[in-house]
XYZ file of C-alpha atoms in Angstrom:
486
model
C 81.356 -25.801 -78.448
C 80.075 -29.212 -78.367
C 82.360 -31.592 -77.324
C 83.295 -35.421 -79.167
C 82.809 -37.950 -76.972
C 84.285 -41.743 -78.056
C 82.869 -44.825 -77.958
C 85.704 -46.040 -75.127
C 85.254 -43.148 -73.162
C 81.610 -43.325 -72.490
C 81.869 -47.206 -72.322
C 84.095 -46.030 -68.781
C 81.475 -43.762 -67.711
C 78.811 -46.329 -67.790
C 80.995 -48.791 -66.280
C 81.985 -46.438 -63.346
C 78.129 -45.460 -62.845
C 77.277 -49.226 -62.309
C 80.445 -49.541 -59.656
C 79.941 -51.334 -56.628
C 78.984 -49.105 -53.546
C 82.616 -48.908 -51.942
C 83.879 -47.532 -54.280
C 81.305 -44.442 -54.240
C 81.659 -41.311 -54.009
C 80.774 -39.520 -50.087
C 77.941 -37.325 -52.567
C 76.301 -40.571 -53.429
C 76.072 -42.254 -50.817
C 74.540 -38.930 -49.559
C 70.950 -39.899 -51.611
C 70.508 -42.543 -49.706
C 70.751 -41.582 -46.239
C 68.025 -42.809 -43.580
C 66.759 -41.758 -40.218
C 67.393 -44.064 -37.345
C 64.056 -45.476 -35.337
C 65.701 -43.884 -32.710
C 66.001 -40.164 -34.220
C 63.798 -38.609 -31.523
C 66.593 -38.889 -28.657
C 69.443 -38.557 -31.220
C 71.989 -35.992 -30.029
C 72.872 -33.286 -32.262
C 76.039 -34.664 -33.220
C 74.025 -37.743 -34.387
C 72.147 -35.756 -37.440
C 74.567 -34.522 -40.328
C 71.869 -34.358 -43.917
C 69.071 -35.033 -45.355
C 68.096 -35.472 -49.231
C 65.399 -32.585 -49.825
C 63.615 -34.206 -52.368
C 63.806 -38.573 -51.425
C 62.488 -40.354 -54.501
C 58.733 -41.760 -53.961
C 58.071 -43.563 -51.380
C 60.581 -43.425 -49.624
C 60.437 -41.870 -46.091
C 63.589 -39.394 -45.195
C 66.000 -40.604 -43.312
C 68.907 -39.147 -41.260
C 72.645 -41.202 -40.756
C 73.802 -41.464 -37.848
C 77.891 -41.808 -37.987
C 78.011 -38.826 -40.765
C 80.796 -36.060 -39.418
C 79.799 -32.718 -40.424
C 76.612 -30.825 -39.051
C 73.589 -29.846 -41.415
C 74.424 -26.624 -40.294
C 77.259 -26.500 -42.818
C 75.786 -28.814 -45.864
C 72.876 -27.512 -46.833
C 72.641 -24.250 -48.365
C 71.164 -21.107 -47.317
C 68.235 -20.882 -49.603
C 64.632 -21.493 -47.746
C 62.341 -24.340 -49.714
C 58.714 -24.146 -50.428
C 55.665 -26.273 -51.141
C 53.690 -26.324 -53.778
C 51.408 -23.008 -52.647
C 54.222 -21.623 -51.649
C 52.579 -20.657 -47.366
C 54.343 -23.586 -46.202
C 58.122 -22.234 -45.692
C 60.084 -25.424 -44.961
C 63.917 -24.124 -42.692
C 67.002 -24.523 -44.349
C 68.400 -26.536 -41.685
C 66.971 -29.233 -39.977
C 68.166 -28.431 -36.769
C 67.246 -25.322 -35.221
C 68.242 -23.901 -32.086
C 66.399 -21.368 -29.504
C 68.402 -18.748 -27.157
C 68.547 -21.479 -24.333
C 69.889 -23.805 -26.935
C 66.278 -25.857 -27.289
C 67.075 -27.806 -29.780
C 64.146 -28.262 -32.645
C 63.929 -29.791 -35.890
C 62.247 -28.795 -39.174
C 61.787 -32.413 -40.113
C 58.597 -34.075 -37.865
C 59.791 -37.081 -36.681
C 58.565 -40.384 -38.131
C 55.911 -42.021 -35.629
C 55.520 -45.542 -34.356
C 51.596 -45.194 -34.358
C 49.209 -43.936 -36.644
C 46.880 -41.854 -33.668
C 48.465 -41.276 -30.414
C 46.338 -42.169 -27.397
C 46.368 -38.525 -25.966
C 44.372 -38.001 -29.566
C 41.825 -40.074 -28.950
C 39.392 -38.723 -27.131
C 34.887 -39.438 -26.997
C 33.778 -37.283 -24.120
C 30.152 -36.280 -24.363
C 29.518 -32.903 -22.395
C 26.545 -32.731 -19.798
C 25.146 -33.016 -16.800
C 26.114 -35.626 -14.990
C 23.335 -38.918 -13.626
C 21.854 -37.463 -10.498
C 20.926 -34.459 -12.113
C 20.266 -35.351 -15.563
C 16.665 -36.357 -15.613
C 15.378 -33.216 -13.727
C 13.469 -30.575 -15.536
C 12.384 -29.016 -12.136
C 13.436 -24.860 -11.904
C 13.875 -25.082 -8.064
C 16.188 -28.832 -7.830
C 18.401 -26.840 -10.768
C 18.732 -23.484 -8.196
C 19.703 -25.978 -5.310
C 22.459 -27.830 -7.093
C 23.924 -24.736 -7.394
C 22.843 -22.717 -4.597
C 22.995 -26.237 -2.031
C 21.840 -26.427 1.949
C 25.831 -26.079 2.958
C 26.046 -22.837 1.119
C 22.552 -21.331 2.453
C 23.562 -22.667 6.339
C 26.937 -20.877 6.129
C 25.607 -17.996 4.725
C 22.359 -17.766 7.560
C 25.228 -18.308 10.298
C 27.258 -15.664 9.549
C 24.523 -13.614 8.150
C 22.561 -14.098 11.749
C 26.047 -13.283 13.938
C 26.329 -9.774 11.518
C 22.309 -8.722 13.168
C 22.988 -9.578 15.940
C 25.350 -7.248 16.038
C 23.780 -4.567 14.325
C 20.986 -4.704 16.143
C 22.314 -3.834 18.783
C 22.134 -0.192 18.162
C 18.181 0.311 17.857
C 15.914 0.492 20.620
C 13.193 -0.973 19.126
C 13.884 -4.229 17.199
C 11.229 -4.611 14.545
C 10.814 -7.282 11.429
C 12.739 -5.938 9.783
C 15.536 -6.495 12.305
C 14.731 -10.074 13.543
C 17.191 -12.947 11.971
C 16.995 -14.434 8.801
C 16.702 -18.458 8.028
C 17.134 -20.536 4.798
C 14.130 -19.815 2.759
C 14.550 -15.673 3.559
C 18.342 -16.484 2.058
C 17.400 -18.623 -0.552
C 14.265 -15.055 -1.857
C 17.124 -13.159 -0.853
C 19.823 -14.572 -3.948
C 16.389 -15.845 -6.058
C 15.101 -11.229 -5.812
C 18.938 -10.314 -6.995
C 18.774 -13.277 -9.697
C 15.918 -12.352 -10.960
C 17.572 -8.236 -10.836
C 20.101 -9.920 -13.275
C 17.153 -11.792 -15.560
C 14.812 -8.486 -16.015
C 17.725 -5.753 -15.922
C 16.794 -4.163 -13.304
C 19.903 -4.664 -11.099
C 21.364 -0.843 -11.861
C 17.819 0.751 -10.100
C 17.548 2.007 -6.218
C 15.674 -0.410 -4.173
C 12.731 1.608 -3.987
C 12.181 1.945 -7.735
C 12.439 -2.268 -7.724
C 9.836 -2.714 -5.049
C 7.950 0.031 -6.158
C 4.916 -1.722 -8.064
C 4.484 1.406 -10.564
C 7.713 0.684 -12.155
C 8.382 -2.664 -11.360
C 4.477 -4.725 -10.224
C 4.435 -7.023 -7.100
C 7.059 -9.664 -8.546
C 9.559 -8.293 -5.998
C 7.028 -6.948 -3.488
C 5.438 -9.728 -2.412
C 8.467 -11.583 -1.733
C 9.633 -8.647 1.147
C 9.807 -5.389 2.186
C 12.197 -2.643 0.980
C 13.066 -2.138 4.342
C 13.997 -5.810 4.549
C 16.013 -6.291 1.551
C 18.523 -3.127 2.669
C 19.111 -4.531 5.667
C 19.414 -7.768 4.910
C 22.544 -6.634 1.773
C 24.062 -4.718 4.588
C 24.159 -8.140 6.788
C 25.236 -10.373 4.209
C 27.946 -12.038 6.071
C 30.123 -15.208 4.752
C 32.145 -16.104 7.455
C 33.308 -15.733 10.703
C 34.235 -11.973 11.298
C 35.187 -12.542 15.028
C 38.552 -15.151 13.765
C 38.544 -13.059 10.459
C 41.938 -10.936 10.702
C 44.019 -14.336 11.911
C 42.574 -16.180 8.869
C 43.837 -13.311 6.493
C 47.332 -13.987 7.791
C 47.790 -16.626 5.486
C 45.001 -16.579 2.599
C 43.372 -12.860 1.851
C 40.567 -14.538 0.345
C 39.131 -15.887 4.065
C 36.383 -13.628 4.137
C 34.516 -15.673 0.580
C 37.098 -19.061 0.888
C 34.729 -21.413 2.399
C 31.326 -20.244 -0.094
C 33.726 -20.417 -3.125
C 34.433 -23.714 -2.059
C 31.245 -25.023 -1.609
C 30.073 -23.138 -5.298
C 33.069 -24.546 -6.819
C 32.354 -28.425 -5.763
C 28.812 -27.921 -6.574
C 29.958 -26.872 -10.372
C 31.966 -30.140 -10.378
C 29.724 -32.344 -9.344
C 27.435 -31.474 -11.211
C 28.857 -31.678 -14.566
C 30.790 -33.095 -16.781
C 33.172 -31.648 -19.162
C 33.619 -32.006 -23.016
C 37.072 -33.425 -24.996
C 38.112 -29.236 -25.271
C 38.635 -27.361 -22.002
C 39.735 -23.668 -22.422
C 41.698 -21.929 -19.796
C 41.270 -17.474 -19.726
C 41.100 -15.243 -17.387
C 38.614 -13.212 -16.558
C 37.939 -9.696 -15.192
C 34.680 -8.875 -12.493
C 34.209 -5.404 -11.681
C 35.150 -3.956 -8.190
C 36.041 -1.009 -6.591
C 35.984 -1.111 -3.398
C 38.746 -1.897 -0.936
C 40.415 -5.378 -1.330
C 44.124 -6.196 -0.944
C 44.082 -8.549 -4.598
C 42.194 -5.379 -6.393
C 44.258 -5.432 -9.852
C 43.940 -2.838 -13.060
C 43.308 -4.002 -16.442
C 42.596 -1.390 -18.963
C 41.771 -3.146 -21.972
C 38.821 -4.247 -20.305
C 35.021 -2.710 -19.778
C 35.751 -2.703 -16.024
C 39.267 -1.761 -15.834
C 39.100 -2.320 -12.025
C 38.030 -5.512 -10.166
C 39.154 -9.075 -8.990
C 40.303 -10.919 -11.581
C 39.931 -14.679 -11.852
C 41.077 -17.998 -13.157
C 38.889 -20.590 -14.652
C 38.683 -23.247 -16.952
C 35.527 -23.317 -19.367
C 34.056 -25.864 -21.563
C 34.123 -25.001 -24.840
C 30.818 -26.071 -26.116
C 28.792 -25.457 -23.529
C 30.670 -22.420 -21.826
C 30.367 -24.312 -19.190
C 32.706 -23.753 -15.945
C 34.573 -26.525 -14.468
C 37.122 -24.319 -12.409
C 38.473 -21.459 -10.987
C 40.760 -19.964 -9.063
C 40.685 -15.644 -7.996
C 44.071 -14.244 -8.890
C 45.367 -12.933 -4.789
C 48.504 -10.943 -6.895
C 51.676 -11.114 -4.590
C 50.159 -13.267 -2.054
C 49.594 -15.977 -4.837
C 51.583 -19.272 -3.428
C 52.253 -21.472 -6.572
C 55.411 -23.669 -4.883
C 58.018 -22.850 -7.038
C 55.844 -22.703 -10.229
C 56.024 -19.775 -12.639
C 52.473 -18.159 -11.921
C 50.423 -19.863 -15.591
C 52.769 -23.100 -14.700
C 50.561 -23.215 -10.931
C 47.398 -22.100 -12.890
C 46.738 -24.502 -15.709
C 47.912 -27.685 -13.154
C 45.619 -26.860 -10.346
C 42.131 -25.909 -12.111
C 43.113 -28.950 -14.466
C 43.287 -30.872 -11.276
C 39.829 -32.972 -11.940
C 40.630 -34.187 -15.740
C 43.935 -35.078 -15.418
C 44.714 -38.165 -16.683
C 41.839 -37.784 -19.213
C 43.706 -37.143 -22.317
C 41.510 -33.742 -23.176
C 42.759 -30.553 -24.260
C 43.441 -27.611 -22.668
C 43.708 -24.012 -25.440
C 45.087 -21.008 -23.531
C 46.700 -17.783 -24.173
C 50.205 -16.859 -24.540
C 49.924 -15.671 -20.727
C 49.791 -19.510 -19.634
C 51.615 -21.373 -22.419
C 55.620 -22.469 -21.900
C 57.661 -24.959 -23.440
C 58.440 -26.815 -20.478
C 54.618 -26.854 -18.804
C 53.992 -28.391 -22.525
C 56.254 -31.027 -21.432
C 54.815 -31.444 -18.267
C 51.115 -31.795 -19.328
C 52.501 -34.906 -21.434
C 53.103 -37.013 -18.668
C 52.025 -38.421 -15.198
C 49.779 -37.578 -13.439
C 48.364 -35.117 -15.903
C 48.007 -36.400 -19.414
C 46.782 -33.483 -21.193
C 47.857 -32.136 -24.027
C 47.386 -28.002 -24.804
C 47.326 -25.782 -27.869
C 48.078 -22.251 -26.974
C 49.334 -19.091 -28.101
C 53.272 -18.430 -27.305
C 54.703 -14.786 -26.664
C 57.916 -13.892 -28.901
C 60.635 -13.046 -26.468
C 60.345 -16.838 -25.176
C 64.209 -18.098 -25.184
C 63.130 -21.685 -26.656
C 62.069 -20.226 -30.349
C 64.544 -19.753 -32.916
C 65.397 -17.161 -35.025
C 64.925 -18.662 -37.912
C 60.980 -18.505 -37.558
C 61.081 -14.581 -36.025
C 59.267 -12.090 -38.539
C 62.009 -11.024 -41.740
C 60.889 -8.728 -44.135
C 61.361 -10.978 -47.190
C 59.324 -13.522 -46.038
C 55.879 -13.135 -47.231
C 52.389 -12.114 -45.608
C 50.261 -15.488 -44.778
C 53.174 -17.962 -44.842
C 53.518 -19.857 -41.701
C 56.890 -22.100 -40.725
C 56.790 -25.425 -38.415
C 59.208 -27.237 -35.981
C 58.588 -29.977 -34.378
C 60.478 -31.947 -30.656
C 58.799 -34.942 -30.582
C 55.096 -34.361 -29.846
C 55.498 -30.387 -29.458
C 54.257 -28.639 -32.937
C 55.826 -24.608 -33.220
C 54.470 -22.552 -35.368
C 55.507 -19.058 -36.637
C 52.688 -17.473 -38.582
C 52.395 -14.428 -40.296
C 48.469 -12.849 -40.841
C 50.114 -9.073 -41.016
C 52.764 -7.248 -42.922
C 54.230 -6.284 -39.282
C 52.885 -9.461 -36.949
C 54.504 -13.224 -36.813
C 51.687 -15.066 -34.513
C 53.486 -18.161 -32.431
C 51.547 -21.298 -31.192
C 52.401 -24.323 -29.791
C 50.812 -27.594 -29.306
C 51.741 -31.044 -28.203
C 48.390 -33.056 -30.375
C 51.583 -34.498 -32.111
C 50.783 -33.330 -35.283
C 52.514 -32.309 -38.304
C 52.044 -28.680 -40.267
C 49.282 -28.896 -42.679
C 46.996 -25.449 -43.970
C 43.264 -25.653 -44.232
C 42.352 -26.105 -47.469
C 39.404 -24.006 -47.224
C 41.220 -20.712 -45.598
C 44.769 -21.272 -46.162
C 45.639 -21.385 -42.971
C 47.251 -23.274 -40.891
C 45.318 -25.784 -39.185
C 46.555 -24.801 -36.040
C 45.069 -21.728 -36.131
C 42.043 -23.280 -37.290
C 41.883 -25.119 -33.610
C 42.897 -22.004 -31.505
C 40.324 -19.354 -33.081
C 37.805 -22.473 -32.832
C 38.530 -23.712 -29.300
C 39.683 -19.830 -27.511
C 36.553 -18.425 -26.658
C 35.066 -20.427 -24.212
C 36.172 -17.830 -20.677
C 35.461 -15.413 -23.302
C 31.704 -16.432 -24.110
C 30.931 -17.074 -20.269
C 32.205 -13.216 -19.149
C 29.958 -12.287 -21.505
C 26.636 -13.638 -20.819
C 27.468 -13.128 -16.873
C 27.976 -8.776 -18.467
C 24.402 -9.211 -19.803
C 22.859 -10.985 -16.856
C 24.520 -9.093 -13.833
C 22.720 -8.974 -10.559
C 25.634 -6.271 -8.788
C 24.296 -3.656 -7.692
C 25.447 0.256 -7.157
C 27.072 0.591 -3.807
C 26.416 3.757 -1.709
C 29.320 5.402 -2.970
C 28.375 5.478 -6.767
C 24.434 6.628 -5.722
C 25.601 9.298 -3.668
C 28.202 10.566 -6.326
C 25.191 10.609 -8.724
C 23.580 12.516 -6.765
C 25.670 15.473 -6.035
C 26.786 15.256 -9.887
C 22.831 15.681 -10.256
C 22.929 18.543 -7.534
C 25.739 20.250 -9.023
C 24.658 20.426 -12.241
C 21.316 22.008 -10.991
C 23.390 24.759 -9.351
C 24.526 25.842 -13.096
C 22.029 25.490 -14.329
C-alpha cells in the first residue's frame, strides 16, 4: 500500500535534514567519524567506530571520544573487496590470546615511503678484490695465510706424535709446510669439481682411472697420512677449552674463515636466514637428527645468505643445549647475531617460522638493528587473532590482513585445510598480485626465501667430503656377505 504524505509533512522533513548538527542524532554523527593522527598509539578505549563506505576522497577516521567499543557496534558479517579474495575482518580492533592488539585498517602513514624501505645496495666483491681475475688470488682470499699456518702448526704437532710409532721415518711421515697444505686443499677441491670424492684414494691416485692430475701433486700414501694427521687446534688443551665451548676443536679456523667471507663481499638489500644440515655420522656432542633432510644425521649450521648471489655472509653452528643465548629465544638469538655486520643498514631479512616472532619483528626496527623482516609465522603464536584462523566457510585463495603500526600480519588460505601466516615489518598495505592473484607478501617471500636452500644444493653437488674408514669397512663386509650367500 502506498502512503500519501501532504505538503506540510514533506516540508517538515526537509527542514529536519537541513537542521544544525547540534540537533542531529548520534547515528547521523557516525557518518562523519574521523581518525586521530596519533591513531598508532591510541588505546582500545579510544577506538569507537568506522564507516565501511566513506565518501569519495575522504579518509576513514576514528573518533576519540566515542564511548562504546567497536566490537559492539559493527555487525558480524565480513566485508569483501571487488575480487572477493581479500576478506576484511568484521572488527577493527583484533586481539590475540596474549591480548596483543591489531587493527583491521592500516594506519595512515606520515610520509610517502618509509626510509627503511628505500635501500640501494649493489651486491658484489669489495674494493680490495673487485678487479682480481687470478684464480690463485681468489683462492688465497678465502683460504688465507693465517688459516694455512694454523693448520700447519697443529698438523705438524700430530705428525710428531704419530712418527714415534714408526721405526724408520720416511718421506711419507715428514712434517708438512704451507705449500703442501694448500696442495692438499686443492686436491680435495678438485675431487669435488670432478665428482671423485666418493672414490677410494687408491683409485684417485691410479693413473688408469684419473690420470696424472692427482698423482703429480703427491703420493697416495702421503695423502692418506696427511688426512689422518689433519688438525685445527691444540690437542693438549682441547678438553679444557671444551668445558666452555664444545666447538673448540674447530672454533679458531671457523672464525678466520667467516671473517674472510665478510671481508671480501658486500651483500645486497635482501638477505635470507635459514639452516643447513651438513651430513656427519661421527662422534659429536651437538650432532642432530632431522628426518626430512637428505642426510638426516649431521651438524646444523644457521647462516645468512645474500639472496641475489647465494653468497654466505655469516654462519654459526647450532650447538644444541650448549648454545648460550644470553636469555634470548633461540631464533631471536641467531637472527641478531648473524646480522651484526648489516645492523643499521635498513636491509630486509627473509626467514621461516623457526625464527619469526612478533617481539623479534618489533626489536629489529629499533636501534641498533634498523632491519626489516618478512617471514612465516607458526599458527600457535599467541599474538595471532582468532578471526584470522582457518574456518570451513572461508574460501580457498582468500587473504586477511591486520596491522600494528609498521607490522602487517597476513592470513592466507592456499588450500582448504591449510592457512599460512606471514609477518612483515616493511610498513606495507595488504594487496594482491595482479597476475597470480596471491598477496604481494607471499610473492615476495617466495622470491627471497630460497637463498640458503640454493646454497645447500650447490654444496651437495660439489662436495669434497670423503668416506670414512668405517663406511669402507661396511661396504667390504657387505660384499663378502653377498659373495658367501651366492
